[in-house]
Coordinates of C-alpha atoms and ligand atoms in Angstrom, one line a residue:
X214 CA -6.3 -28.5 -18.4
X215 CA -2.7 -26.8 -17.7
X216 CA -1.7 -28.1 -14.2
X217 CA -0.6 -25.5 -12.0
X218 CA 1.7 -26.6 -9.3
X219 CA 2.4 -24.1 -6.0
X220 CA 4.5 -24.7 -3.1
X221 CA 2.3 -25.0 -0.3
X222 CA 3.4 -23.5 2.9
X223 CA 1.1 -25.6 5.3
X224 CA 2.3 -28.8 3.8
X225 CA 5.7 -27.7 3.1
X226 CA 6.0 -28.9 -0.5
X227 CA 5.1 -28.2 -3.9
X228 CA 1.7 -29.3 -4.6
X229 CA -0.7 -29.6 -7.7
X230 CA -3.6 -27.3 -7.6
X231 CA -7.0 -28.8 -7.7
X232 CA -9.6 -26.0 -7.6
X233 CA -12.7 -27.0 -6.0
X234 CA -14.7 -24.8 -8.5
X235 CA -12.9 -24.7 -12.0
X236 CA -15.2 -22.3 -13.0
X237 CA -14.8 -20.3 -10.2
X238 CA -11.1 -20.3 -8.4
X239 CA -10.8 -18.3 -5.2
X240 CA -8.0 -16.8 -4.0
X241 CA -7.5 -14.1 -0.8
X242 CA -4.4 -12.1 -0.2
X243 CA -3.6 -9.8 2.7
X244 CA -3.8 -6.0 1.9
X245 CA -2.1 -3.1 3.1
X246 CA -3.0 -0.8 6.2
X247 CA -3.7 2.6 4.7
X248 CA -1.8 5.0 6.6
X249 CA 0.9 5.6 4.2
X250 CA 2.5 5.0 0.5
X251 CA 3.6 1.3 -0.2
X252 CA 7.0 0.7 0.3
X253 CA 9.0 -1.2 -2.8
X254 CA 8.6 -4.1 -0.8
X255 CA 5.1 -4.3 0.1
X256 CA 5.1 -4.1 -3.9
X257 CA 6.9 -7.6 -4.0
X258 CA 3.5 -9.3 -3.3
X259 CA 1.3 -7.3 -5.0
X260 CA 3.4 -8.4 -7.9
X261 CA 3.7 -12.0 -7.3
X262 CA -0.1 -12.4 -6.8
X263 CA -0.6 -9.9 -9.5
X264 CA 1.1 -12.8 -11.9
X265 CA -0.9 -15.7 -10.3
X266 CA -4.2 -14.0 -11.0
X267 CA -2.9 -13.5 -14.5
X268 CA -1.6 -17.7 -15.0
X269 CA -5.1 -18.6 -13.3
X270 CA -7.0 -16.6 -15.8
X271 CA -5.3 -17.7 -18.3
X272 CA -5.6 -21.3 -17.4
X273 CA -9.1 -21.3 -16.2
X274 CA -10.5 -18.7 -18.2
X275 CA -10.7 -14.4 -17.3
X276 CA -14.4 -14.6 -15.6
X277 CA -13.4 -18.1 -13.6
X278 CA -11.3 -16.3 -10.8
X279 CA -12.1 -14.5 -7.7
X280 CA -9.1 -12.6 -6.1
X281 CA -9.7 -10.8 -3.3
X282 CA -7.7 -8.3 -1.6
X283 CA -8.5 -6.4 1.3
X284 CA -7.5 -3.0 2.9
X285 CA -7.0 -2.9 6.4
X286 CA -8.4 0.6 7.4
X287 CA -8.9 0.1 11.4
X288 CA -5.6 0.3 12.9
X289 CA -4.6 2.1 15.7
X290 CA -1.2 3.1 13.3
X291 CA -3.9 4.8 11.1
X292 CA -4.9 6.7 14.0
X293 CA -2.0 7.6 15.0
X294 CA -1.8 9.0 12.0
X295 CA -5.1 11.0 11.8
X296 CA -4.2 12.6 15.8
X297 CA -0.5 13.6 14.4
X298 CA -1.7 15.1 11.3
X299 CA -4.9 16.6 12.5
X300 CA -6.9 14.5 9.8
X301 CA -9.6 12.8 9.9
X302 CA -9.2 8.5 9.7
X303 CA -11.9 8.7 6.4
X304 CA -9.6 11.2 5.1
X305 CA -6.3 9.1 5.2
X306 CA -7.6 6.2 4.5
X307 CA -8.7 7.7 1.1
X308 CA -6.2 9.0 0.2
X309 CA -3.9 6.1 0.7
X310 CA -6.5 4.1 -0.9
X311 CA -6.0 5.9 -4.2
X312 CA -2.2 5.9 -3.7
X313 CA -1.9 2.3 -3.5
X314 CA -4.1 1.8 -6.3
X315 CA -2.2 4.1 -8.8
X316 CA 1.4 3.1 -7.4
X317 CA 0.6 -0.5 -8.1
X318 CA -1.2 0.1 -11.9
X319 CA 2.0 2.2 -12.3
X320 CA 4.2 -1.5 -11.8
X321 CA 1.6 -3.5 -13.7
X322 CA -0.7 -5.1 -11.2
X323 CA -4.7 -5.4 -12.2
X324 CA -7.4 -4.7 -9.7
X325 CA -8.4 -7.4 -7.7
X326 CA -11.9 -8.8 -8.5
X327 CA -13.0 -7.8 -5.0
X328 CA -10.8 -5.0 -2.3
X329 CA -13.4 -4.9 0.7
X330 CA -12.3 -2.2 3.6
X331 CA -12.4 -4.2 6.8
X332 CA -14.5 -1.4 8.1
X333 CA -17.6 -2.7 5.7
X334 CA -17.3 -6.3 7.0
X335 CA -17.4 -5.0 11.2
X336 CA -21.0 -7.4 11.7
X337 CA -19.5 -10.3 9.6
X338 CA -16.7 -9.8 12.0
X339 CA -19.1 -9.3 15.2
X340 CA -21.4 -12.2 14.2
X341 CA -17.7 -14.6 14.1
X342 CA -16.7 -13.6 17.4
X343 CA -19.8 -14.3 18.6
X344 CA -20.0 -17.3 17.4
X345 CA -16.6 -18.2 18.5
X346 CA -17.8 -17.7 22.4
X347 CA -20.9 -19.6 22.1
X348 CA -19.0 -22.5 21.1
X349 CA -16.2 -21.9 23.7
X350 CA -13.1 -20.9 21.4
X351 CA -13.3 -17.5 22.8
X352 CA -13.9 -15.4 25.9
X353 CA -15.0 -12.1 27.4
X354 CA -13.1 -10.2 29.7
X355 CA -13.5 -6.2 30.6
X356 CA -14.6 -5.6 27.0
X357 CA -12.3 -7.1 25.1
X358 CA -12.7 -10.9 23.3
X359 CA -9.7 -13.3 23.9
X360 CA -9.4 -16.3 21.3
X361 CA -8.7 -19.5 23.6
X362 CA -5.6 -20.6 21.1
X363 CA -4.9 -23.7 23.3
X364 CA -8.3 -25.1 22.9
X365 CA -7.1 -25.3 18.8
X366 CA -5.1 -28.0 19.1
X367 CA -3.6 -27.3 15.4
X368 CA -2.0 -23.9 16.5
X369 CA 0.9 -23.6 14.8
X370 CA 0.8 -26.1 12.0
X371 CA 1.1 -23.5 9.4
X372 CA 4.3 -22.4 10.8
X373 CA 5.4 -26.1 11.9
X374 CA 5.7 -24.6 15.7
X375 CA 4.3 -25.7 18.8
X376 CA 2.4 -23.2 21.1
X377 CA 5.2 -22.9 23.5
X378 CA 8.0 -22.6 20.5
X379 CA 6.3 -19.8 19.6
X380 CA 5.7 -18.1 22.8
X381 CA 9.5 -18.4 23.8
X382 CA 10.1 -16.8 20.2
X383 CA 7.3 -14.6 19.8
X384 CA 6.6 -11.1 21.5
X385 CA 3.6 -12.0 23.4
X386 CA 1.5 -9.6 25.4
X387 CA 0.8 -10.6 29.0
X388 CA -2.6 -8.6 29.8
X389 CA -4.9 -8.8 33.3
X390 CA -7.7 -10.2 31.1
X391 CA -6.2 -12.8 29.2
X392 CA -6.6 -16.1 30.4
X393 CA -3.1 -16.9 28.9
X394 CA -0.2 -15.0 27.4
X395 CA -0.7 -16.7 23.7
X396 CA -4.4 -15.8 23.8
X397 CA -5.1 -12.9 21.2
X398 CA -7.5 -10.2 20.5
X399 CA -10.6 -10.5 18.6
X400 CA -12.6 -7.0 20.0
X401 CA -11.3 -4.2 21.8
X402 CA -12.6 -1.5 23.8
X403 CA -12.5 1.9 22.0
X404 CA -12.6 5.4 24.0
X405 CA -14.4 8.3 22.8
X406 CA -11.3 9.5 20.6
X407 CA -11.0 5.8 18.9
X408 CA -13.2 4.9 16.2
X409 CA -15.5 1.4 17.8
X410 CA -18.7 0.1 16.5
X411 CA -21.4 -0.6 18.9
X412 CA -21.7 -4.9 19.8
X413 CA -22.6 -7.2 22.4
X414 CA -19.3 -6.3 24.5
X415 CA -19.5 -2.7 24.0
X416 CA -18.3 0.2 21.9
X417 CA -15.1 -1.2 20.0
X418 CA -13.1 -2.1 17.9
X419 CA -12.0 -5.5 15.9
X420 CA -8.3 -7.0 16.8
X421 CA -6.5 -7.2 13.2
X422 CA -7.3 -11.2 12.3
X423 CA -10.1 -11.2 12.2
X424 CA -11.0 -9.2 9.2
X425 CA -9.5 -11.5 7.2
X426 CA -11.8 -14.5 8.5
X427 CA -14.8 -12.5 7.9
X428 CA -14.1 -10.8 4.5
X429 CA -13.1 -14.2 2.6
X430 CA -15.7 -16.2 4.4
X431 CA -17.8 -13.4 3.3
X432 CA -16.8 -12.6 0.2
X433 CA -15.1 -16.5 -1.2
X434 CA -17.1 -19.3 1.0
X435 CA -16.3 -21.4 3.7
X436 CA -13.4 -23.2 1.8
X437 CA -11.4 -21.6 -1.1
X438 CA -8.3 -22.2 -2.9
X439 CA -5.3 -20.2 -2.4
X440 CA -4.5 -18.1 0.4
X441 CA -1.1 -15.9 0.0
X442 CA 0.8 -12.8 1.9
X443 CA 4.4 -11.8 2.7
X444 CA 5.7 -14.6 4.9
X445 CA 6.1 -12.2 7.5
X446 CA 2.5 -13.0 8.2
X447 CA 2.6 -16.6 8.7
X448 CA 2.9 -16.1 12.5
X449 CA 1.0 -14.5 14.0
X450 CA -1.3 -13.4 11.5
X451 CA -2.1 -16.7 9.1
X452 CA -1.9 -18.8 12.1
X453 CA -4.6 -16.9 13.7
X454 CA -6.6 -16.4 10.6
X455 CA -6.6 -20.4 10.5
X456 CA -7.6 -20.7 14.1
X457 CA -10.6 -18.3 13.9
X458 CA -12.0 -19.7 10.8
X459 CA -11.4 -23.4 11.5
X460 CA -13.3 -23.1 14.7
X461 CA -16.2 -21.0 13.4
X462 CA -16.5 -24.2 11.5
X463 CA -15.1 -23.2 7.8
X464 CA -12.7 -25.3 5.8
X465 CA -10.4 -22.0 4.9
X466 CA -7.6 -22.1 2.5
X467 CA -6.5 -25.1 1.0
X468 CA -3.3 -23.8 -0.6
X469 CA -0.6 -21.1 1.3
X470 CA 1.4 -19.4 -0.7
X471 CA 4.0 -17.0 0.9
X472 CA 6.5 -14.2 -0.6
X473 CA 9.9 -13.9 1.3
X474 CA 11.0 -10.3 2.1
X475 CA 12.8 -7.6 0.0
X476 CA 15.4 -6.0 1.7
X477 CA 17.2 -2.9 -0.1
X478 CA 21.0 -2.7 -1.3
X479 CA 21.5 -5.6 1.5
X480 CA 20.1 -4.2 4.3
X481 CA 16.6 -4.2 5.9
X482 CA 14.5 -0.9 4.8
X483 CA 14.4 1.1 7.5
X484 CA 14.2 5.1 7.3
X485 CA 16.8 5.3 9.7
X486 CA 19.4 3.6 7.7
X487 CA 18.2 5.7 4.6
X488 CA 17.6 3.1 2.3
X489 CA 13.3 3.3 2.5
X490 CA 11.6 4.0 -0.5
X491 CA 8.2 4.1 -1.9
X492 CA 7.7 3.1 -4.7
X493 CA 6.3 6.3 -5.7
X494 CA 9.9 7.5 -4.4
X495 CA 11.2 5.3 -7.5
X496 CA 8.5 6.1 -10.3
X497 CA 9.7 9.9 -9.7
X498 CA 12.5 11.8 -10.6
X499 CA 15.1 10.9 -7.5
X500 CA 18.9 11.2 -7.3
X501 CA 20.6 10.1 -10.2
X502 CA 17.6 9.0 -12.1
X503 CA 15.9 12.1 -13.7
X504 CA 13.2 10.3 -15.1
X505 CA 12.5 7.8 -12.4
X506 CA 12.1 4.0 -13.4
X507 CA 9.3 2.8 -15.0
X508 CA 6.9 0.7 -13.6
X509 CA 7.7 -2.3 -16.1
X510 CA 11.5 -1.8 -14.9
X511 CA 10.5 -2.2 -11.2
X512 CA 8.6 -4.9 -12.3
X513 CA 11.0 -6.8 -13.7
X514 CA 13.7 -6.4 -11.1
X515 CA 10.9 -7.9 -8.8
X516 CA 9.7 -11.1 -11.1
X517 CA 13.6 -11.6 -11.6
X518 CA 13.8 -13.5 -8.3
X519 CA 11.7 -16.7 -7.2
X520 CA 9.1 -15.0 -4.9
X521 CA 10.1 -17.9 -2.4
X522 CA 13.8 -16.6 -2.2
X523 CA 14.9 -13.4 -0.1
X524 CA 16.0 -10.8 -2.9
X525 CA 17.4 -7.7 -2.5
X526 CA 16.8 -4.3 -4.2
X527 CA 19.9 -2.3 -6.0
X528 CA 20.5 0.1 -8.3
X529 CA 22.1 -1.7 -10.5
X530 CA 19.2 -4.3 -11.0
X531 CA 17.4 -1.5 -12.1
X532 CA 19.9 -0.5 -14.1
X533 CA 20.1 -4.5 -15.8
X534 CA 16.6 -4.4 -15.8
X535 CA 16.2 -1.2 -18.7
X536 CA 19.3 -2.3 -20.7
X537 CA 17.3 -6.1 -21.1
X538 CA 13.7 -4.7 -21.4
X539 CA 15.8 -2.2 -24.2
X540 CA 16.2 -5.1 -26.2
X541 CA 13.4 -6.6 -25.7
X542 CA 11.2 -3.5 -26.7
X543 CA 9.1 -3.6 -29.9
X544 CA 7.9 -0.4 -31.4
X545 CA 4.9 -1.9 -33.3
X546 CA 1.8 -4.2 -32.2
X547 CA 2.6 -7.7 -33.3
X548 CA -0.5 -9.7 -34.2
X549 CA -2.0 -11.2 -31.6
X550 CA -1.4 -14.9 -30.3
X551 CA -1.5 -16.7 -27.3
X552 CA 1.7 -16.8 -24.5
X553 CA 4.7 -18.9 -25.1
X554 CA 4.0 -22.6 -23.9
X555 CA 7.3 -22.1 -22.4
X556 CA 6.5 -19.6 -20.5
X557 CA 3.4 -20.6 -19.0
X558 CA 5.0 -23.8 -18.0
X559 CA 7.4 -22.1 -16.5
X560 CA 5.2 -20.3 -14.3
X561 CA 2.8 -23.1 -13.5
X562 CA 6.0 -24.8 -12.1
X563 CA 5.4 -23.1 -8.9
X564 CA 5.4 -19.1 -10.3
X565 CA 9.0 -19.3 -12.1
X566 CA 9.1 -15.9 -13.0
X567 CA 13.0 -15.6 -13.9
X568 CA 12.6 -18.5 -15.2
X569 CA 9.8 -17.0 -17.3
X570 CA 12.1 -13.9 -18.4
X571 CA 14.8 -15.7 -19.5
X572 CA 12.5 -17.7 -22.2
X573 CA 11.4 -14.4 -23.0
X574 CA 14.6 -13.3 -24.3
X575 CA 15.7 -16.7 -26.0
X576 CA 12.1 -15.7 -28.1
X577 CA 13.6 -12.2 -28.9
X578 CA 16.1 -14.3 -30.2
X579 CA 14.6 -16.7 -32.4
X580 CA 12.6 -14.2 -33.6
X581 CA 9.6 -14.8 -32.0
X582 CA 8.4 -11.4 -31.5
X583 CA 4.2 -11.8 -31.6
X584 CA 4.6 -14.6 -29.1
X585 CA 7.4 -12.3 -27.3
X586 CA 4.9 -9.5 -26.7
X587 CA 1.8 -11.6 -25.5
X588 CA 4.3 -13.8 -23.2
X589 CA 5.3 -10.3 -21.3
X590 CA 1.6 -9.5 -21.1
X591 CA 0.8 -12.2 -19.5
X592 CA 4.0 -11.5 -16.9
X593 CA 2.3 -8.2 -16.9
X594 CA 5.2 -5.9 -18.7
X595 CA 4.0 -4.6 -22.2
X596 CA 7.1 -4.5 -24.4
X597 CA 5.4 -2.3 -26.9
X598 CA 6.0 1.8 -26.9
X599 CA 8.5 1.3 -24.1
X600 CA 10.6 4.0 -22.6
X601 CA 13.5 2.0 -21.3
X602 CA 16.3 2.9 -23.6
X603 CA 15.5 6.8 -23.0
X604 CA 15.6 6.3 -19.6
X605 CA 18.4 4.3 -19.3
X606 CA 19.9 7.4 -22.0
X607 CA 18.5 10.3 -19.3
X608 CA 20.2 8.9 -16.5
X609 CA 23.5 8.2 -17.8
X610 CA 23.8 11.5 -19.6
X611 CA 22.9 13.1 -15.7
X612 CA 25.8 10.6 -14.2
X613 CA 28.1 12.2 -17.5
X614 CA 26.9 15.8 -16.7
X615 CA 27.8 15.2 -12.6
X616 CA 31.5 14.1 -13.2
X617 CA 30.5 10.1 -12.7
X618 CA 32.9 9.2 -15.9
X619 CA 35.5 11.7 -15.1
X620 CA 35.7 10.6 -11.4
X621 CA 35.8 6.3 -13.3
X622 CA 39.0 7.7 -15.8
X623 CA 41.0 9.1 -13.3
X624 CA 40.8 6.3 -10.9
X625 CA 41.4 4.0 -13.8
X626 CA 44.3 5.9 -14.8
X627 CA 45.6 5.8 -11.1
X628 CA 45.6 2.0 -11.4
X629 CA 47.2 2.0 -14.6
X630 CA 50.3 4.2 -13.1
X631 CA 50.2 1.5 -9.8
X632 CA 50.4 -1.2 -11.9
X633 CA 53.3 -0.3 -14.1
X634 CA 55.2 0.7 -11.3
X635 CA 57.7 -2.1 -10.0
X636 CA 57.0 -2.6 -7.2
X637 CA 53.6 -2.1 -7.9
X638 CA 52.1 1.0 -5.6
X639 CA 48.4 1.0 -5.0
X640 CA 48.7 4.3 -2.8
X641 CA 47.2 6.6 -4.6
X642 CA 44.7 4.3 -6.0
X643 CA 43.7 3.3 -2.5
X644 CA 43.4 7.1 -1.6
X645 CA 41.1 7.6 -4.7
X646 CA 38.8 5.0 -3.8
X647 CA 38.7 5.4 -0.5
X648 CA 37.0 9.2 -0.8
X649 CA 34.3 7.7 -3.9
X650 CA 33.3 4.8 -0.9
X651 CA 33.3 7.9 2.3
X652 CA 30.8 9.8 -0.3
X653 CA 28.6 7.1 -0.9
X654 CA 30.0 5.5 -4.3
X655 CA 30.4 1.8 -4.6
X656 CA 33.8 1.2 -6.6
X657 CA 34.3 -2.2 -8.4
X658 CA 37.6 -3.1 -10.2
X659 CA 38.2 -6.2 -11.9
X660 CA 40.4 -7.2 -14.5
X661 CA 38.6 -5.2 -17.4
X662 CA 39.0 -2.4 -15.0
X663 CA 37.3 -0.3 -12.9
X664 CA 33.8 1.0 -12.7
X665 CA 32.0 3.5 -10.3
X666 CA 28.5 2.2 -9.1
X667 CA 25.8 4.8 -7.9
X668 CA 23.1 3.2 -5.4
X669 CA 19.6 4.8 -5.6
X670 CA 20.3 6.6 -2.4
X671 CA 23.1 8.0 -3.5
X672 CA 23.2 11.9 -2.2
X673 CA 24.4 13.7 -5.2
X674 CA 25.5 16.8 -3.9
X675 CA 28.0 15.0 -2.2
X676 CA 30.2 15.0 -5.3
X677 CA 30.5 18.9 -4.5
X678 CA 33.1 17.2 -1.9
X679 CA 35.2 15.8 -4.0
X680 CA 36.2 18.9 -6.1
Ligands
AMP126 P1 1.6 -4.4 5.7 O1 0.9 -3.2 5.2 O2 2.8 -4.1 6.5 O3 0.6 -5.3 6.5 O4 2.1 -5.2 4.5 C1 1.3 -5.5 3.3 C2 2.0 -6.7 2.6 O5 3.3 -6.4 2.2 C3 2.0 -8.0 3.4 O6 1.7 -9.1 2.5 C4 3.4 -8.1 3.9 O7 3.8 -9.4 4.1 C5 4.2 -7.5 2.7 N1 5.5 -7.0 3.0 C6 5.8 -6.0 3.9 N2 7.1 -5.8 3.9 C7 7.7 -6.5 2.9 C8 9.0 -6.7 2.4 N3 10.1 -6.0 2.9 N4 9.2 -7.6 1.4 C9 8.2 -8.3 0.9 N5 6.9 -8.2 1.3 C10 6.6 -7.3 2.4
ZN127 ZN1 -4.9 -11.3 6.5

């Protein structure tokens, strides 16, 4: 059998994975809350996950894995939501639902085996809690339940912190009714406008951890293999996860995988700085791309960096991205064969995924198109009947038609004048560039001369400006 080694967050090192049911491997990953479209970012693990479920099916066979993704649809952003908008909660959560699904088929990612709605699992969840205060882990106070996180002595070994580390570092709510400030929520009491199930401590509602507990105790056993999530989750969610599930008696996850965070063109994505985007926001038509960018094109940008390494969105990968998966395209079925040994070791070596591309293009090279096209698949990208090159063709010919190459020649010009001048006088040159970077442009010059960059956000009616 294939080894297939991950790095394992709660160890802090690569380790080989030894499933405890080869016929059956069992992996949970934390969902979305379904309030709104998925960000280009919450796509990053959907995508890395996406590829372990397709190395683990490979490996141990399509019907021997169980992933499980959930959708948080009790949170009291969703009802925000619903009281803003005059909706009802069912309603949203639908709908954003459906989004999610089709926005992530759209980059390449399969369905999970199972995507329970916490709101299905609320008497798993009740039937946890409650067995959490019988055995003194957790506590009732005015209708909410407090877990007792010093009376898990392992708290914090996921994240290598101690309790207090991560109180001085951590947000934590002080609250009449907890015991102490670390302590967090398992129930809450709903009002008549909240959505609450009726239980033992009143109408209410779960705290967010706890869903997670329930639905893969419910849905993959008291011990599974692999448990993963953007490692923005490690504290406090994972770490609480661990601590509810431990105590109710379960062995939990054996493996934690974690995704680092995408930022966009350098910078945290945050609407405010204008650099958010869905990625339904990139699959349409949007500034200067008047065909959006495919799904396999997002993809790729996203596989090209270790998932374990903070990478950044731009443009311009997007942009590398179409001109490489140009090459790579095939116009006609190849006969069908198994993945590239190469690339499969690749990604059993702890989820090498640009790593895995690279090989992909040394087979385009030797000519090794059948194995070319079934490696892809199994990265999720399907290289035949692409649409790269005409994208890649629609948006330069928009760039062309808005003055891009005109604005490129003149400053190129500009620095040809400055530099046969003696002395040589950058002036002008300086001036040029200084209006393309107040508009928005990125302006690169290097030896072999100068170029004009257009980021995604780029407003392009602020070339009107210029003229
Ligand atoms: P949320 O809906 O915010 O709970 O996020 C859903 C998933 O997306 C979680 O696994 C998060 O860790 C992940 N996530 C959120 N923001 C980012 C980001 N900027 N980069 C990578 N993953 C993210
Ligand atoms: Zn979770």
């Amino acid at each position: 059998m294939t080894e297939i080694t991950l790095y394992n967050t709660a160890i802090r090192a690569k380790e080989v994975l030894k499933p405890l049911d080869n016929t059956n491997v069992r992996m949970y990953v934390c969902g979305p809350t379904v309030y709104d479209r998925a960000h280009i970012g919450n796509a990053r693990p959907v995508i890395v996950f996406d590829v372990l479920f397709r190395l683990l099916r490979h490996v141990y066979g399509s019907d021997a894995v169980t992933y499980v993704r959930n959708f948080t649809d009790v949170d009291d952003k969703i009802n925000a939501r619903a009281a803003e908008s005059g909706r009802s909660i069912g309603e949203i959560t639908d709908e954003t639902i459906q989004w999610f699904l089709d926005d992530m088929g759209a980059v390449g990612a399969l369905e999970p085996t199972e995507m329970p709605r916490a709101t299905a699992y609320v008497p798993q969840m009740v039937a946890m809690i409650e067995q959490l205060i019988r055995d003194g882990f957790a506590y009732e106070k005015d209708g909410h339940v407090l877990f007792r996180v010093r009376k898990y002595k392992d708290y914090g070994t996921l994240s290598g912190r101690s309790v207090d580390d991560m109180i001085a570092g951590a947000r934590v709510e002080v609250a009449p009714y907890k015991e102490d400030p670390m302590d967090f929520v398992l129930w809450k009491p709903s009002d008549a406008a909240t959505p609450g199930w009726d239980s033992p401590w009143g109408r209410g509602r779960p705290g967010w951890h706890i869903e997670c507990s329930a639905m893969a105790e419910d849905l993959l056993g008291s011990e599974f293999d692999i448990h993963g999530g953007g490692n923005d989750l490690t504290f406090p969610h994972h770490e609480n996860e661990i601590a509810q599930s431990k105590c109710a008696g379960h062995g939990f996850a054996k493996i934690w995988l974690h995704n680092e965070m995408l930022q966009v063109e350098g910078k945290k994505m945050s609407k405010s700085l204008g650099n958010f985007f869905t990625v339904r926001d990139l699959l349409e038509p949007h500034g200067v791309w008047s065909t959006g960018i495919s799904g396999d094109a997002i993809r790729y940008v996203l596989l090209s960096t270790h998932y374990r390494k903070p990478m950044d969105w731009t443009d311009r990968k997007a942009l590398e991205a179409l001109d490489k998966l140009t090459k790579l395209a095939q116009y006609e079925e190849p006969e069908a064969v198994p993945p590239s040994k190469r690339v499969v070791a690749a990604l059993c070596n702890d989820l090498n995924t640009s790593e895995a591309l690279k090989i992909l293009e040394d087979l385009s090279k030797e000519g090794k198109i059948a194995e070319l096209v079934s490696s892809a698949r199994l990265l999720g990208i399907d290289l035949v009947n692409p649409v790269f090159a005409q994208e890649r063709r629609t948006r330069d010919a928009y760039l062309r038609m808005q003055g891009i190459d005109e604005l490129e020649e003149e400053l190129q010009m500009a620095r040809n004048d400055a530099m046969a001048q003696n002395p040589k006088d950058f002036t002008e040159v300086d001036r040029l560039k200084t209006r393309l970077v107040e508009i928005g442009l990125e302006v690169r010059m290097s030896k072999e001369g100068v170029s004009i960059e257009v980021p995604s956000n780029f407003d392009v009616s602020k070339l009107e400006t210029l003229k």
